[in-house]
Coordinates of N, CA and C and ligand atoms in Angstrom, one line a residue:
V1 N -0.4 17.6 -10.7 CA 0.8 16.8 -10.7 C 1.0 15.5 -11.5
L2 N 2.0 15.3 -12.0 CA 2.2 14.0 -12.8 C 3.2 13.0 -12.2
L3 N 2.7 11.9 -11.8 CA 3.6 10.9 -11.2 C 3.9 10.1 -12.1
R4 N 5.6 9.6 -12.3 CA 6.0 8.8 -13.2 C 6.5 7.6 -12.4
F5 N 5.8 6.4 -12.7 CA 6.2 5.2 -12.1 C 7.4 4.6 -12.6
K6 N 8.1 3.9 -11.9 CA 9.8 3.4 -12.3 C 9.7 2.1 -12.3
D7 N 10.6 1.3 -13.0 CA 10.7 0.0 -12.8 C 11.8 -0.4 -11.7
S8 N 12.1 0.6 -10.8 CA 13.0 0.0 -9.8 C 12.3 -0.5 -8.8
I9 N 13.0 -1.5 -7.9 CA 12.5 -1.9 -6.7 C 13.6 -1.8 -5.7
T10 N 12.9 -1.5 -4.4 CA 13.9 -1.4 -3.3 C 13.3 -2.1 -2.2
A11 N 14.3 -2.3 -1.2 CA 13.8 -3.2 0.1 C 14.9 -2.7 1.2
L12 N 14.5 -3.0 2.4 CA 15.5 -2.8 3.6 C 15.7 -1.2 3.7
D13 N 14.7 -0.5 3.6 CA 14.9 1.2 3.6 C 15.9 1.5 2.6
G14 N 16.0 0.9 1.4 CA 16.6 1.3 0.3 C 18.0 0.7 0.2
E15 N 18.4 -0.2 0.9 CA 19.7 -0.9 0.8 C 19.9 -1.9 -0.4
K16 N 18.7 -2.4 -0.4 CA 18.4 -3.5 -1.6 C 18.0 -2.9 -2.8
H17 N 18.4 -2.8 -4.0 CA 18.1 -2.1 -5.1 C 18.2 -2.9 -6.4
D18 N 17.0 -3.2 -7.4 CA 17.2 -3.7 -8.4 C 16.2 -3.0 -9.5
V19 N 16.1 -3.8 -10.7 CA 15.4 -3.2 -11.7 C 14.5 -4.4 -12.1
I20 N 13.0 -4.3 -12.3 CA 12.2 -5.3 -12.6 C 11.5 -5.0 -14.1
H21 N 11.6 -5.4 -15.1 CA 11.2 -5.2 -16.5 C 9.6 -4.9 -16.3
R22 N 9.3 -3.7 -16.9 CA 7.9 -3.4 -16.9 C 7.1 -3.2 -15.6
K23 N 7.9 -3.4 -14.4 CA 7.1 -3.2 -13.2 C 6.4 -1.7 -13.0
A24 N 7.0 -0.8 -13.6 CA 6.2 0.4 -13.7 C 4.7 0.5 -14.2
E25 N 4.6 -0.4 -15.4 CA 3.3 -0.5 -16.0 C 2.5 -1.1 -14.8
V26 N 2.8 -2.2 -14.5 CA 2.1 -3.0 -13.6 C 1.5 -2.2 -12.5
N27 N 2.4 -1.4 -11.8 CA 2.2 -0.7 -10.5 C 1.3 0.4 -11.0
A28 N 1.5 1.1 -12.1 CA 0.6 2.2 -12.4 C -0.8 1.8 -12.6
A29 N -1.0 0.6 -13.4 CA -2.2 0.1 -13.7 C -2.9 -0.4 -12.4
V30 N -2.3 -1.0 -11.6 CA -3.0 -1.6 -10.5 C -3.4 -0.3 -9.4
S31 N -2.5 0.6 -9.4 CA -2.8 1.9 -8.6 C -4.0 2.4 -9.0
A32 N -4.1 2.7 -10.4 CA -5.2 3.3 -10.9 C -6.6 2.6 -10.7
E33 N -6.4 1.3 -10.9 CA -7.6 0.4 -10.7 C -8.2 0.6 -9.2
L34 N -7.3 0.6 -8.3 CA -7.7 0.5 -7.0 C -8.2 1.8 -6.6
F35 N -7.3 3.0 -7.0 CA -7.9 4.3 -6.7 C -9.4 4.6 -7.3
K36 N -9.4 4.1 -8.4 CA -10.9 4.2 -8.9 C -11.8 3.7 -8.3
M37 N -11.5 2.4 -7.8 CA -12.5 1.5 -6.9 C -12.8 2.5 -5.5
L38 N -11.6 2.9 -4.8 CA -12.0 3.9 -3.7 C -12.8 4.9 -3.9
E39 N -12.6 5.7 -5.0 CA -13.5 6.9 -5.4 C -14.7 6.4 -5.6
Q40 N -15.2 5.4 -6.2 CA -16.4 4.7 -6.4 C -17.2 4.5 -5.1
E41 N -16.3 4.1 -4.0 CA -16.6 3.9 -2.7 C -16.8 5.2 -1.6
K42 N -16.5 6.3 -2.4 CA -16.7 7.4 -1.7 C -15.3 7.8 -0.8
I43 N -14.1 7.4 -1.2 CA -13.0 7.6 -0.3 C -12.3 8.6 -1.1
P44 N -11.9 9.7 -0.9 CA -11.3 10.8 -1.6 C -9.8 10.3 -1.8
T45 N -9.3 10.4 -3.1 CA -7.9 10.0 -3.3 C -7.4 11.1 -4.2
H46 N -6.1 11.1 -4.4 CA -5.5 12.0 -5.3 C -5.6 11.8 -6.8
F47 N -6.2 10.4 -7.1 CA -6.2 10.2 -8.5 C -7.1 10.8 -9.5
L48 N -6.7 11.2 -10.5 CA -7.3 12.0 -11.7 C -7.5 10.9 -12.9
R49 N -6.4 10.5 -13.5 CA -6.4 9.6 -14.6 C -4.9 9.2 -15.1
L50 N -5.1 8.1 -15.6 CA -3.6 7.5 -16.2 C -3.5 8.0 -17.3
K51 N -2.5 8.9 -17.6 CA -2.2 9.7 -18.9 C -1.4 8.7 -19.8
E52 N -0.5 7.9 -19.2 CA 0.3 7.1 -20.2 C 0.3 5.8 -19.4
A53 N 0.9 4.7 -19.8 CA 1.0 3.6 -19.1 C 1.7 3.9 -18.0
T54 N 2.7 4.8 -17.9 CA 3.5 4.6 -16.6 C 3.4 6.1 -15.8
L55 N 2.5 6.9 -16.3 CA 2.3 8.3 -16.0 C 0.9 8.6 -15.5
M56 N 0.7 8.9 -14.2 CA -0.4 9.2 -13.4 C -0.7 10.7 -13.3
Q57 N -1.9 11.3 -13.5 CA -2.3 12.7 -13.1 C -3.0 12.5 -11.7
V58 N -2.4 13.4 -10.9 CA -3.1 13.4 -9.5 C -3.3 14.5 -9.0
R59 N -4.0 15.0 -8.2 CA -4.3 16.3 -7.4 C -3.0 16.7 -6.6
R60 N -2.6 17.7 -6.5 CA -1.5 18.3 -5.3 C -2.1 18.0 -4.3
L61 N -1.3 17.4 -3.4 CA -1.8 17.5 -1.8 C -0.5 17.9 -1.2
R62 N -0.6 18.3 0.1 CA 0.3 18.3 1.1 C 0.4 17.2 1.9
M63 N 1.4 16.4 1.7 CA 1.3 15.2 2.4 C 1.9 15.0 3.9
I64 N 1.1 14.4 4.5 CA 1.4 14.1 6.1 C 2.5 13.1 5.8
P65 N 3.7 13.4 6.6 CA 4.9 12.4 6.3 C 4.8 11.1 7.1
V66 N 3.8 10.4 7.2 CA 3.4 9.3 8.0 C 2.9 8.1 7.1
E67 N 3.4 7.0 7.4 CA 2.9 5.7 6.6 C 1.8 5.1 7.5
V68 N 0.6 5.1 7.1 CA -0.5 4.6 7.8 C -0.5 3.0 7.3
V69 N -0.3 2.1 8.3 CA -0.4 0.7 8.1 C -1.6 0.0 8.6
C70 N -2.2 -0.8 8.0 CA -3.5 -1.6 8.3 C -3.3 -3.1 8.2
R71 N -3.4 -3.8 9.3 CA -3.2 -5.3 9.1 C -4.4 -6.1 9.6
N72 N -4.6 -7.1 8.8 CA -5.6 -8.0 9.0 C -5.0 -9.5 9.6
I73 N -3.7 -9.6 9.2 CA -3.2 -10.9 9.5 C -1.6 -10.6 9.8
A74 N -1.2 -11.2 10.9 CA 0.2 -10.9 11.4 C 1.3 -11.4 10.4
A75 N 2.3 -10.3 10.0 CA 3.2 -10.7 9.2 C 4.3 -9.4 9.4
G76 N 5.5 -9.5 8.8 CA 6.4 -8.6 8.7 C 7.0 -8.1 9.9
K77 N 7.0 -6.6 10.1 CA 7.6 -6.1 11.2 C 6.7 -6.4 12.5
L78 N 5.4 -6.6 12.4 CA 4.6 -6.8 13.6 C 5.1 -8.1 14.2
V79 N 5.5 -9.2 13.3 CA 5.8 -10.5 14.0 C 7.1 -10.1 14.6
K80 N 7.9 -9.4 13.9 CA 9.5 -9.2 14.3 C 9.4 -8.4 15.7
S81 N 8.6 -7.6 15.8 CA 8.4 -6.6 16.9 C 8.0 -7.2 18.3
Y82 N 6.8 -8.0 18.2 CA 6.0 -8.4 19.4 C 6.3 -9.9 19.5
P83 N 6.3 -10.5 20.7 CA 6.2 -12.1 20.9 C 4.6 -12.6 20.7
F84 N 3.8 -11.9 20.9 CA 2.5 -12.5 20.9 C 1.7 -12.6 19.4
F85 N 2.4 -11.9 18.4 CA 1.8 -12.1 17.0 C 2.6 -13.1 16.3
K86 N 2.0 -14.1 15.9 CA 2.4 -15.3 15.1 C 2.1 -15.0 13.6
H87 N 3.1 -15.4 12.9 CA 3.0 -15.1 11.3 C 1.9 -15.9 10.9
G88 N 0.9 -15.2 10.1 CA -0.2 -15.8 9.5 C -1.3 -16.0 10.3
E89 N -1.3 -15.5 11.6 CA -2.4 -15.4 12.3 C -3.4 -14.3 12.1
K90 N -4.7 -14.6 12.2 CA -5.8 -13.5 12.0 C -5.6 -12.7 13.2
L91 N -5.8 -11.4 13.0 CA -5.7 -10.5 14.1 C -7.2 -10.5 14.8
K92 N -7.5 -10.1 16.0 CA -8.8 -10.3 16.5 C -9.5 -9.0 15.9
T93 N -8.9 -7.9 15.6 CA -9.7 -6.9 14.8 C -8.6 -6.2 13.9
P94 N -9.0 -5.5 12.9 CA -7.9 -4.9 11.9 C -7.2 -4.0 12.9
L95 N -6.0 -3.8 12.7 CA -4.8 -2.9 13.5 C -4.5 -1.7 12.6
V96 N -4.5 -0.6 13.2 CA -4.1 0.6 12.3 C -2.9 1.1 12.9
E97 N -1.8 1.3 12.4 CA -0.6 1.9 12.9 C 0.0 3.0 12.2
F98 N 0.6 3.8 12.9 CA 1.2 5.1 12.1 C 2.8 4.9 12.2
F99 N 3.5 5.3 11.2 CA 5.0 5.3 11.1 C 5.4 6.5 10.6
L100 N 6.4 7.0 11.1 CA 7.0 8.2 10.7 C 7.8 8.0 9.4
K101 N 7.7 8.6 8.2 CA 8.5 8.3 7.1 C 9.8 8.9 7.3
D102 N 10.6 7.9 7.7 CA 12.2 8.5 7.8 C 13.2 7.2 7.9
D103 N 13.5 7.0 6.8 CA 14.2 5.7 6.4 C 15.5 5.5 7.3
K104 N 16.1 6.7 7.6 CA 17.4 6.8 8.4 C 17.1 6.4 9.7
R105 N 15.8 6.6 10.3 CA 15.5 6.2 11.6 C 14.8 4.9 11.6
H106 N 14.5 4.2 10.4 CA 13.9 3.0 10.2 C 12.4 3.2 10.6
D107 N 11.9 4.3 10.0 CA 10.5 4.6 10.1 C 9.8 4.2 11.7
P108 N 10.2 5.0 12.5 CA 9.6 4.6 13.8 C 8.2 4.7 14.1
L109 N 7.7 4.0 15.0 CA 6.4 3.7 15.2 C 5.8 5.1 16.1
L110 N 4.7 5.7 15.5 CA 4.0 6.7 16.2 C 2.9 6.6 16.9
S111 N 2.7 6.8 18.1 CA 1.3 6.8 18.7 C 0.5 8.0 18.4
E112 N -1.0 7.9 18.4 CA -1.8 8.8 18.3 C -1.3 10.2 18.9
E113 N -0.8 10.0 20.0 CA -0.3 11.2 21.1 C 1.0 11.8 20.3
H114 N 1.8 11.0 19.9 CA 2.8 11.5 19.1 C 2.6 12.5 18.0
M115 N 1.6 11.9 17.2 CA 1.1 12.6 16.0 C 0.5 14.0 16.4
I116 N -0.2 14.0 17.5 CA -1.0 15.3 18.0 C -0.2 16.2 18.5
A117 N 0.9 15.7 19.5 CA 1.7 16.5 20.3 C 2.8 17.1 19.3
S118 N 3.0 16.5 18.2 CA 4.2 17.0 17.3 C 3.6 18.0 16.3
G119 N 2.2 18.0 16.1 CA 1.6 18.8 15.1 C 1.5 18.1 14.0
L120 N 2.0 16.9 13.6 CA 1.8 16.1 12.4 C 0.4 16.1 11.9
A121 N -0.5 15.9 12.8 CA -1.9 16.0 12.3 C -2.4 16.5 13.7
S122 N -3.9 16.9 13.4 CA -4.6 17.6 14.6 C -5.5 16.1 15.0
K123 N -6.2 16.3 16.2 CA -6.9 15.3 16.8 C -7.8 14.8 15.9
E124 N -8.6 15.7 15.3 CA -9.7 15.4 14.3 C -9.2 14.7 13.3
E125 N -8.0 15.1 12.6 CA -7.4 14.6 11.5 C -7.1 12.9 11.8
V126 N -6.4 12.9 13.0 CA -6.1 11.5 13.4 C -7.3 10.5 13.3
K127 N -8.2 11.0 14.0 CA -9.5 10.2 13.8 C -10.0 10.0 12.5
K128 N -9.9 11.0 11.7 CA -10.3 10.8 10.3 C -9.3 9.8 9.4
L129 N -8.0 9.9 9.8 CA -7.1 9.1 9.1 C -7.3 7.6 9.4
K130 N -7.9 7.4 10.7 CA -8.0 6.0 11.2 C -9.4 5.4 10.4
M131 N -10.5 6.5 10.4 CA -11.6 6.0 9.6 C -11.5 5.8 8.1
I132 N -10.5 6.7 7.5 CA -10.2 6.3 6.0 C -9.7 5.0 5.8
T133 N -8.6 4.8 6.6 CA -7.7 3.7 6.6 C -8.6 2.6 6.8
L134 N -9.6 2.4 7.7 CA -10.4 1.2 8.1 C -11.4 1.0 6.9
K135 N -11.9 2.1 6.3 CA -12.8 2.1 5.2 C -12.0 1.4 4.0
V136 N -10.8 1.9 3.8 CA -9.9 1.5 2.6 C -9.9 -0.1 2.8
N137 N -9.6 -0.5 4.2 CA -9.3 -2.0 4.4 C -10.5 -2.7 4.0
S138 N -11.6 -2.1 4.3 CA -12.8 -3.1 4.2 C -13.1 -3.1 2.8
V139 N -13.0 -2.1 1.9 CA -13.2 -2.2 0.5 C -12.1 -3.1 -0.2
L140 N -11.1 -2.9 0.1 CA -9.9 -3.7 -0.6 C -9.8 -5.1 -0.2
R141 N -10.3 -5.4 1.0 CA -10.4 -6.8 1.6 C -11.3 -7.5 0.6
K142 N -12.5 -6.9 0.6 CA -13.6 -7.5 -0.1 C -13.2 -7.6 -1.7
F143 N -12.6 -6.6 -2.2 CA -12.1 -6.7 -3.7 C -11.2 -7.9 -3.8
M144 N -10.3 -8.1 -3.0 CA -9.2 -9.1 -3.0 C -9.8 -10.5 -3.0
L145 N -10.6 -10.6 -1.9 CA -11.3 -11.9 -1.6 C -12.1 -12.4 -2.8
K146 N -12.7 -11.5 -3.5 CA -13.3 -11.9 -4.8 C -12.4 -12.5 -5.8
R147 N -11.3 -12.2 -5.6 CA -10.2 -12.5 -6.7 C -9.4 -13.4 -6.1
G148 N -9.8 -14.2 -5.1 CA -9.0 -15.5 -4.4 C -7.9 -15.0 -3.6
L149 N -7.9 -13.7 -3.1 CA -6.7 -13.2 -2.5 C -7.1 -12.8 -0.9
L150 N -6.3 -13.2 -0.1 CA -6.3 -12.5 1.2 C -5.5 -11.3 1.4
L151 N -6.2 -10.2 2.0 CA -5.6 -8.9 2.0 C -4.8 -9.1 3.5
V152 N -3.5 -9.4 3.7 CA -2.7 -9.3 4.9 C -2.4 -8.1 5.6
D153 N -2.0 -7.3 4.7 CA -1.8 -5.8 5.3 C -1.5 -4.9 4.1
F154 N -1.4 -3.5 4.3 CA -1.2 -2.5 3.4 C -0.8 -1.2 3.9
K155 N -0.4 -0.3 3.3 CA 0.2 0.9 3.8 C -0.3 2.1 2.9
I156 N -0.9 3.1 3.5 CA -1.3 4.2 2.6 C -0.6 5.4 3.1
E157 N -0.4 6.5 2.3 CA 0.0 7.8 2.5 C -1.2 8.6 2.3
V158 N -1.3 9.9 3.3 CA -2.6 10.5 3.0 C -2.0 12.1 3.2
G159 N -2.7 12.9 2.3 CA -2.4 14.4 2.3 C -3.7 15.3 2.2
R160 N -3.3 16.5 2.5 CA -4.4 17.4 2.5 C -4.5 18.1 1.1
D161 N -5.8 18.3 0.7 CA -5.8 19.0 -0.6 C -6.2 20.4 -0.4
H162 N -6.4 21.2 -1.4 CA -6.3 22.8 -1.2 C -7.5 23.3 -0.3
R163 N -8.6 22.3 0.1 CA -9.6 22.6 0.9 C -9.2 22.2 2.2
G164 N -8.0 21.3 2.4 CA -7.8 20.8 3.7 C -8.4 19.2 3.8
T165 N -9.1 18.8 2.8 CA -9.7 17.5 2.9 C -8.6 16.5 2.7
L166 N -8.7 15.6 3.7 CA -7.8 14.2 3.6 C -7.9 13.4 2.3
R167 N -7.0 13.0 1.6 CA -7.0 12.2 0.6 C -6.0 11.3 0.4
V168 N -6.4 10.1 0.1 CA -5.4 9.0 -0.2 C -4.4 9.4 -1.3
G169 N -3.1 9.3 -1.0 CA -2.1 9.6 -2.1 C -1.1 8.7 -2.5
D170 N 0.0 9.0 -2.7 CA 1.0 8.1 -3.3 C 0.5 6.9 -4.2
E171 N 0.8 5.7 -3.7 CA 0.4 4.6 -4.5 C -0.3 3.5 -3.8
L172 N -1.0 2.6 -4.6 CA -1.7 1.5 -3.9 C -1.6 0.3 -4.8
N173 N -0.6 -0.5 -4.5 CA -0.3 -1.6 -5.5 C 0.3 -2.7 -4.7
I174 N 1.1 -3.6 -5.4 CA 1.5 -4.9 -4.5 C 3.0 -4.5 -4.1
D175 N 3.3 -3.2 -4.2 CA 4.6 -2.7 -3.4 C 4.2 -2.4 -2.2
S176 N 3.0 -2.0 -2.1 CA 2.6 -1.5 -0.6 C 1.5 -2.4 0.1
M177 N 1.2 -3.6 -0.3 CA 0.5 -4.5 0.4 C 0.9 -5.9 0.4
R178 N 0.4 -6.7 1.2 CA 0.7 -8.2 1.3 C -0.6 -8.9 0.9
I179 N -0.4 -9.5 -0.2 CA -1.7 -10.4 -0.4 C -1.2 -11.9 -0.8
W180 N -2.0 -12.7 -0.3 CA -1.8 -14.3 -0.3 C -2.8 -14.9 -1.0
D181 N -2.4 -15.9 -1.7 CA -3.6 -16.8 -2.4 C -4.4 -17.5 -1.3
K182 N -5.7 -17.3 -1.4 CA -6.6 -17.8 -0.3 C -6.3 -19.3 -0.1
K183 N -6.2 -20.0 -1.3 CA -6.2 -21.6 -1.0 C -4.8 -22.0 -0.7
T184 N -3.8 -21.5 -1.4 CA -2.5 -22.0 -1.1 C -1.6 -21.3 -0.2
G185 N -1.9 -20.0 0.1 CA -1.3 -19.1 1.0 C 0.0 -18.5 0.4
E186 N 0.0 -18.9 -0.9 CA 1.4 -18.4 -1.9 C 1.4 -16.8 -1.6
V187 N 2.6 -16.1 -1.7 CA 2.8 -14.9 -1.7 C 2.6 -14.3 -3.0
K188 N 1.9 -13.2 -3.1 CA 1.7 -12.5 -4.5 C 2.2 -11.2 -4.5
D189 N 3.0 -10.6 -3.7 CA 3.4 -9.3 -3.6 C 4.9 -9.0 -3.5
K190 N 5.3 -8.0 -3.2 CA 6.7 -7.6 -3.1 C 7.5 -8.6 -2.1
D191 N 6.9 -9.1 -1.2 CA 7.7 -10.1 -0.1 C 8.6 -10.9 -1.0
I192 N 8.1 -11.4 -2.1 CA 9.0 -12.3 -2.8 C 10.3 -11.8 -3.1
Y193 N 10.3 -10.4 -3.2 CA 11.6 -9.8 -3.5 C 12.3 -9.4 -2.2
R194 N 11.7 -9.1 -1.0 CA 12.3 -8.7 0.1 C 13.0 -10.1 0.7
K195 N 12.4 -11.3 0.4 CA 12.9 -12.5 0.9 C 13.9 -13.1 -0.1
G196 N 14.3 -12.3 -1.1 CA 15.7 -12.8 -1.9 C 15.1 -13.5 -3.0
G197 N 14.0 -13.6 -3.6 CA 13.5 -14.4 -4.6 C 14.5 -13.8 -5.8
R198 N 14.5 -14.7 -6.7 CA 15.3 -14.5 -8.0 C 14.4 -13.5 -8.9
L199 N 15.1 -12.5 -9.6 CA 14.5 -11.3 -10.3 C 13.4 -11.8 -11.3
D200 N 13.7 -13.0 -11.8 CA 12.6 -13.5 -12.8 C 11.4 -13.8 -12.2
E201 N 11.6 -14.4 -11.0 CA 10.6 -14.9 -10.1 C 9.7 -13.8 -9.7
V202 N 10.5 -12.6 -9.3 CA 9.7 -11.4 -8.8 C 8.8 -10.7 -9.8
A203 N 9.4 -10.8 -11.2 CA 8.9 -10.1 -12.4 C 7.6 -11.0 -12.6
R204 N 7.7 -12.3 -12.5 CA 6.4 -13.2 -12.7 C 5.3 -12.8 -11.8
T205 N 5.8 -12.8 -10.5 CA 4.7 -12.4 -9.6 C 4.1 -11.0 -9.7
Y206 N 4.9 -10.1 -10.2 CA 4.3 -8.8 -10.6 C 3.1 -8.9 -11.7
Y207 N 3.6 -9.8 -12.8 CA 2.7 -10.1 -13.9 C 1.3 -10.8 -13.6
Q208 N 1.8 -11.8 -12.8 CA 0.5 -12.7 -12.2 C -0.6 -11.8 -11.5
S209 N 0.0 -11.0 -10.5 CA -0.9 -10.3 -9.7 C -1.6 -9.2 -10.5
Y210 N -0.9 -8.6 -11.6 CA -1.7 -7.8 -12.4 C -3.0 -8.5 -13.1
K211 N -2.7 -9.8 -13.4 CA -3.9 -10.5 -14.0 C -4.9 -10.8 -12.9
L212 N -4.5 -11.2 -11.7 CA -5.5 -11.6 -10.9 C -6.4 -10.4 -10.3
I213 N -5.5 -9.1 -10.2 CA -6.3 -7.8 -9.8 C -7.1 -7.2 -11.0
L214 N -6.6 -7.3 -12.1 CA -7.3 -6.5 -13.1 C -8.1 -7.6 -14.1
G215 N -7.9 -8.7 -13.7 CA -8.7 -9.6 -14.5 C -8.5 -9.9 -16.0
R216 N -7.2 -9.4 -16.3 CA -7.0 -9.7 -18.0 C -5.1 -9.7 -17.9
D217 N -4.7 -10.4 -19.1 CA -3.5 -10.6 -19.0 C -2.7 -9.4 -19.1
F218 N -1.3 -9.6 -18.8 CA -0.5 -8.4 -18.9 C 0.2 -8.6 -20.1
K219 N 0.0 -7.7 -21.2 CA 0.5 -7.9 -22.6 C 1.5 -6.8 -22.7
Ligands
CDP1 O1 7.4 -4.9 5.5 P1 8.0 -4.7 6.7 O2 7.9 -5.8 7.5 O3 9.3 -3.9 6.6 O4 7.0 -3.8 7.3 P2 5.5 -3.9 7.6 O5 5.1 -2.9 8.8 O6 5.3 -5.3 8.2 O7 4.5 -3.7 6.3 C1 3.2 -3.6 6.6 C2 2.7 -3.2 5.2 O8 3.1 -2.0 4.8 C3 3.2 -4.3 4.1 O9 2.3 -4.6 3.3 C4 4.3 -3.5 3.3 O10 4.4 -3.6 2.0 C5 3.9 -1.9 3.5 N1 5.0 -1.0 3.7 C6 5.2 0.0 2.5 O11 4.4 -0.2 1.7 N2 6.2 0.8 2.7 C7 7.0 0.8 3.8 N3 7.9 1.7 4.0 C8 6.8 -0.1 4.8 C9 5.8 -1.0 4.8

């Protein structure tokens, strides 16, 4: 399967929509780098290769229509939903959450029991999903820390390959994670856009994060 990355940026379940010059290249390059790193750490992904700057060749997966979120620090929906999580506070332990992919219903939270009872995934798969997610967290967190970044949270999507093996699919870049500068706490991800930042500022954040993550200038 060939995945084409786009320059479009959306938020609020698609209500907010804009175009960021060359964002596709940034997201494709960051995703490729992070997928390669996961594969090196023996975490199965759909990644095969980057064919062009914005075109990624991947294995076909039957996707589980669930967004798996993992959090280390409280932010976003978690803080809005519950009174006891304060923005920026470190969680006692990494938290894995499941959300149904359904923008019209604003991606409702799913318990493990919802997943199993509905047949979205088997009990065994739910257990594996959590293991995969926590391993991605541990690898990604260390990777970011080495680059002066705190991994606040991220989202992955997982699917089954032709053998039924679970693999991380979709994308993995600053559209799907929160990263903060370790020293200053500065936001280095899509939250700049969600919070109404000017489009040139948003673009600058994407180019800067490319440099931080890949260790070379975005040219
Ligand atoms: O970002 P928001 O407050 O809507 O949701 P969240 O549950 O706090 O987001 C947790 C993490 O998952 C953040 O890193 C988001 O960027 C990511 N996410 C995503 O990539 N796609 C979504 N549809 C929802 C969240």
